[in-house]
Amino acid sequence: MVKRPVEDPRISAVEPGLRPMLRRLREIMAEPGDGQARLDKIVRQTAGLMVAEVCSIYLKRQDGNLELFATEGLNQSAVHNTFMKRGEGLVGRCAELAVPVNEPEAQSHPAFSYRPETGEEIYHSFLAVPILRGGDVLGVMTVQNKTQRDYSDDDVEALQTTTMVLAEHLVSGAVAGANTAAAFSRSVAHVVRGQTMSDGLALGHVVLHEPRVVVTDLRAEDPEAEAKRLDGAVAELKVSLDELLGGETMAEEGEHRDVLEAYRMFANDRGWLRRLKETAKTGLTAEAAVDLVQNQTRSRMLRQAEPFWRERVRDLDDLSDRLLRILAARKFGEGPKKDMPHDAILVARSMGAAELLDYDRARLRGLVVEDGSGQSHVAIVARALGIAAVGQARGVIERVDPGDPIIVDAATGEVHIRPTSDVIAAYADKARFQARRQRQYRSLRDLPAVSKDGQRVELHINAGLPVDMTHIAEAGADGIGLFRTELQFMIASSFPRIERQLQLYRTVVTEAHGKPVVFRTLDIGGDKVLPYLRRVQEENPALGWRGIRMALDRPALFRTQVRALIRASAGAELRIMVPMVSEASEVAAARLLVDREFELARRRGIAGPKTLAFGIMIEVPSLLFQLDAVMKMVDFVSVGSNDLMQYLFAADRSNDRVATRFDTLSPIFLRALGQVIDAGRRHKVPVALCGEVGGKTLEALALVALGFRSLSMAPASIGPVKAMIRSMHVKRVAERIRSLVTESDTSIRDTLKHFAEAEGIDM
Ligand code: PEP
Ligand code: MG
């Protein structure tokens, strides 16, 4: 048994036993011989050092059962012949709960499962410790004694240290051999379910955004020096968290702040700090101490009934990773941006929009984030980059290693980690099919969207970042129907000044190569949050101070943007569109501000655009009742169907529960759109649509039939919508739609779908 304490009850208790134990373990790992021989040596030496009559190792098999892999003390014939089902017996219980089981009288425990083949009836006391790596249980290590021994905390800790070393080697295959059960624990397939952030399908290999530090050096020569290193690292950790929380780019509220506040709370937790220091003094390196304490804390927290504590495990994992990184003198954000595989799928706990842009797009196929929703800024960037992305993928980090094969099916939100060959084959088929479709769409790239009866429909893309510009040509679009200028503001860490805005708009105008671009002025507020702007507390941000309301109340902001747009469009056409208009008077006020900027530029001799077109978005239902008034004041309008739908049905567009409750092919919505088309015709004002519905083939079919001749959508939708238009006969569909819209009370989706199928329209 480990020697009893002499002076300091915690520090000296383990040290004499632990150090030779670690040394001997490393020697065993380095010795030649097969995996089984190594396991046999490990149980023999652990039994000796812990003064136990029995020491055994059970490893988890692919089916989840535990198999006795090595023993000192039990019958050797039981090795590879004794199995425990999930949760069965004390060993199974230890694996299931991922916590140590310490029983002085094991045989009278209700969960005890007697196995005659092992000959264990003569042993009374029993200690089992899970073999953990990341969040996975690889197996269980036990010691047993004939006497009713009460294993001390030090005994538990000594066994945990052994399992920690063992776990690393198991995963590398160095102990149990590549073909044995131990080696594949890390290769078991997992499916994690999250939420779609950016649609798409990607097959590739894992690249960790913040790679874990793998602790390989376990034994320290000078425990005092290790404790000091740890002190220094903890101090640095606290400073870095304070800096992050106090930084000017940090919002007053929000998920990111909450997470960091939780980190800071843990970093100041005395119990955690004490355990770290005490563990370091036992002869482990500071890194190994952090790892060990984290494993112990994790199992304690996972044992708690309240979900709050189980959720906090993630925070503590992350905090330990940060501490390890400081100890390894590795900087944050020093991700593997350069040497990435060609089919990289980034896996991150959380990721900022700007960070994602740092990666090489040519090698990036997908993204999986533990936090992050479809509304987050990183999702916007993922969509702009055209990569498949899944958010809210809880538990993904602890399940993957760099280089693991992984499939991201963003349409369903499923992430397949180390998929089996069947799953890979099924997805590869799906990907091939999609690629074939993409090739078909590419062949339409240089053809216009003209219907069978000769109706030309302009197809534009929605954009907002410089990376979007190549999509015009790639997708075969007619231009940009909506340039969301707020995206630059949303992904920046501080407010972009006029020069930065000018620079972006110039790039956009140049790279559009003469194709039209509709610049929408800042649409901040509602779901569009700037991390560096203090938010005004609003009960209902979607109905609050946003879009044109903010622009008219803070004209300096609006005028600066218009000034930048004027300068950037020297010699070109400029199309400016204002969002969230709800009254004709706002149109007049905004137009006045724009005209004044033009006048000012002219007086100052600044070269301005060749022509100016001023337009508004129709996305607030009140405008439906002022259409004649506003049409007289503008050069064009564009329907923002995302917001129009949200306000018409009072259904929050970012709330999944209600967002899909009302169909975009409801006759009520289509009647509203028909009114806008009619008003546009009366006043000879072009009417476009730039919401998500324009990119869905069935919806686009209805829109074209209603009279829309300009749609703006995500670049990936251009191909399918173009193929649909080229196969439709507008007049025939228009006749059908008209009667459907006036006569139905419920969604016309099914009827329209059947009609389109019967017409042979390419959907
Ligand atoms: C809309 O509301 O439909 C729209 C296109 O604008 P955004 O999605 O940026 O609000
Ligand atoms: Mg909108």
PDB file of N, CA and C and ligand atoms in Angstrom, residues 484 520 523 527-528 546 579-580 617 619 640-644 647 653, ligand 2:
ATOM      1  N   ARG A 484     -25.651  43.658 -47.941  1.00  0.00           N
ATOM      2  CA  ARG A 484     -25.958  43.998 -46.545  1.00  0.00           C
ATOM      3  C   ARG A 484     -24.740  44.681 -45.935  1.00  0.00           C
ATOM      4  N   ARG A 520     -27.491  48.275 -49.475  1.00  0.00           N
ATOM      5  CA  ARG A 520     -28.490  48.621 -48.470  1.00  0.00           C
ATOM      6  C   ARG A 520     -27.781  49.331 -47.320  1.00  0.00           C
ATOM      7  N   ASP A 523     -28.380  48.263 -41.473  1.00  0.00           N
ATOM      8  CA  ASP A 523     -29.598  47.729 -40.872  1.00  0.00           C
ATOM      9  C   ASP A 523     -29.204  47.061 -39.550  1.00  0.00           C
ATOM     10  N   ASP A 527     -32.220  41.505 -34.883  1.00  0.00           N
ATOM     11  CA  ASP A 527     -31.317  40.356 -34.741  1.00  0.00           C
ATOM     12  C   ASP A 527     -29.889  40.711 -35.147  1.00  0.00           C
ATOM     13  N   LYS A 528     -29.652  41.930 -35.620  1.00  0.00           N
ATOM     14  CA  LYS A 528     -28.304  42.302 -36.089  1.00  0.00           C
ATOM     15  C   LYS A 528     -27.597  43.127 -35.026  1.00  0.00           C
ATOM     16  N   ARG A 546     -34.260  50.353 -34.912  1.00  0.00           N
ATOM     17  CA  ARG A 546     -33.444  49.655 -35.896  1.00  0.00           C
ATOM     18  C   ARG A 546     -33.617  50.253 -37.280  1.00  0.00           C
ATOM     19  N   PRO A 579     -33.455  50.296 -45.351  1.00  0.00           N
ATOM     20  CA  PRO A 579     -34.232  49.192 -44.760  1.00  0.00           C
ATOM     21  C   PRO A 579     -35.270  49.666 -43.743  1.00  0.00           C
ATOM     22  N   MET A 580     -36.187  48.810 -43.434  1.00  0.00           N
ATOM     23  CA  MET A 580     -37.117  48.963 -42.306  1.00  0.00           C
ATOM     24  C   MET A 580     -37.951  50.246 -42.340  1.00  0.00           C
ATOM     25  N   MET A 617     -36.736  49.211 -48.958  1.00  0.00           N
ATOM     26  CA  MET A 617     -37.173  47.827 -48.775  1.00  0.00           C
ATOM     27  C   MET A 617     -38.619  47.844 -48.317  1.00  0.00           C
ATOM     28  N   GLU A 619     -40.683  45.812 -46.176  1.00  0.00           N
ATOM     29  CA  GLU A 619     -40.596  44.695 -45.225  1.00  0.00           C
ATOM     30  C   GLU A 619     -41.411  44.943 -43.961  1.00  0.00           C
ATOM     31  N   GLY A 640     -38.463  42.732 -48.701  1.00  0.00           N
ATOM     32  CA  GLY A 640     -37.676  41.952 -47.738  1.00  0.00           C
ATOM     33  C   GLY A 640     -38.615  40.920 -47.140  1.00  0.00           C
ATOM     34  N   SER A 641     -38.678  39.772 -47.774  1.00  0.00           N
ATOM     35  CA  SER A 641     -39.705  38.811 -47.365  1.00  0.00           C
ATOM     36  C   SER A 641     -39.442  38.217 -45.986  1.00  0.00           C
ATOM     37  N   ASN A 642     -38.170  38.214 -45.552  1.00  0.00           N
ATOM     38  CA  ASN A 642     -37.887  37.640 -44.222  1.00  0.00           C
ATOM     39  C   ASN A 642     -38.607  38.451 -43.153  1.00  0.00           C
ATOM     40  N   ASP A 643     -38.429  39.765 -43.233  1.00  0.00           N
ATOM     41  CA  ASP A 643     -39.072  40.608 -42.226  1.00  0.00           C
ATOM     42  C   ASP A 643     -40.557  40.772 -42.498  1.00  0.00           C
ATOM     43  N   LEU A 644     -40.927  40.871 -43.763  1.00  0.00           N
ATOM     44  CA  LEU A 644     -42.350  41.057 -44.066  1.00  0.00           C
ATOM     45  C   LEU A 644     -43.163  39.888 -43.500  1.00  0.00           C
ATOM     46  N   TYR A 647     -43.307  40.150 -39.630  1.00  0.00           N
ATOM     47  CA  TYR A 647     -44.220  41.170 -39.088  1.00  0.00           C
ATOM     48  C   TYR A 647     -45.672  40.904 -39.470  1.00  0.00           C
ATOM     49  N   ARG A 653     -38.594  35.580 -36.732  1.00  0.00           N
ATOM     50  CA  ARG A 653     -37.892  34.832 -37.768  1.00  0.00           C
ATOM     51  C   ARG A 653     -36.765  33.974 -37.213  1.00  0.00           C
TER      52      ARG A 653
HETATM   53 MG    MG B   2     -34.981  42.764 -43.360  1.00  0.00          MG
END
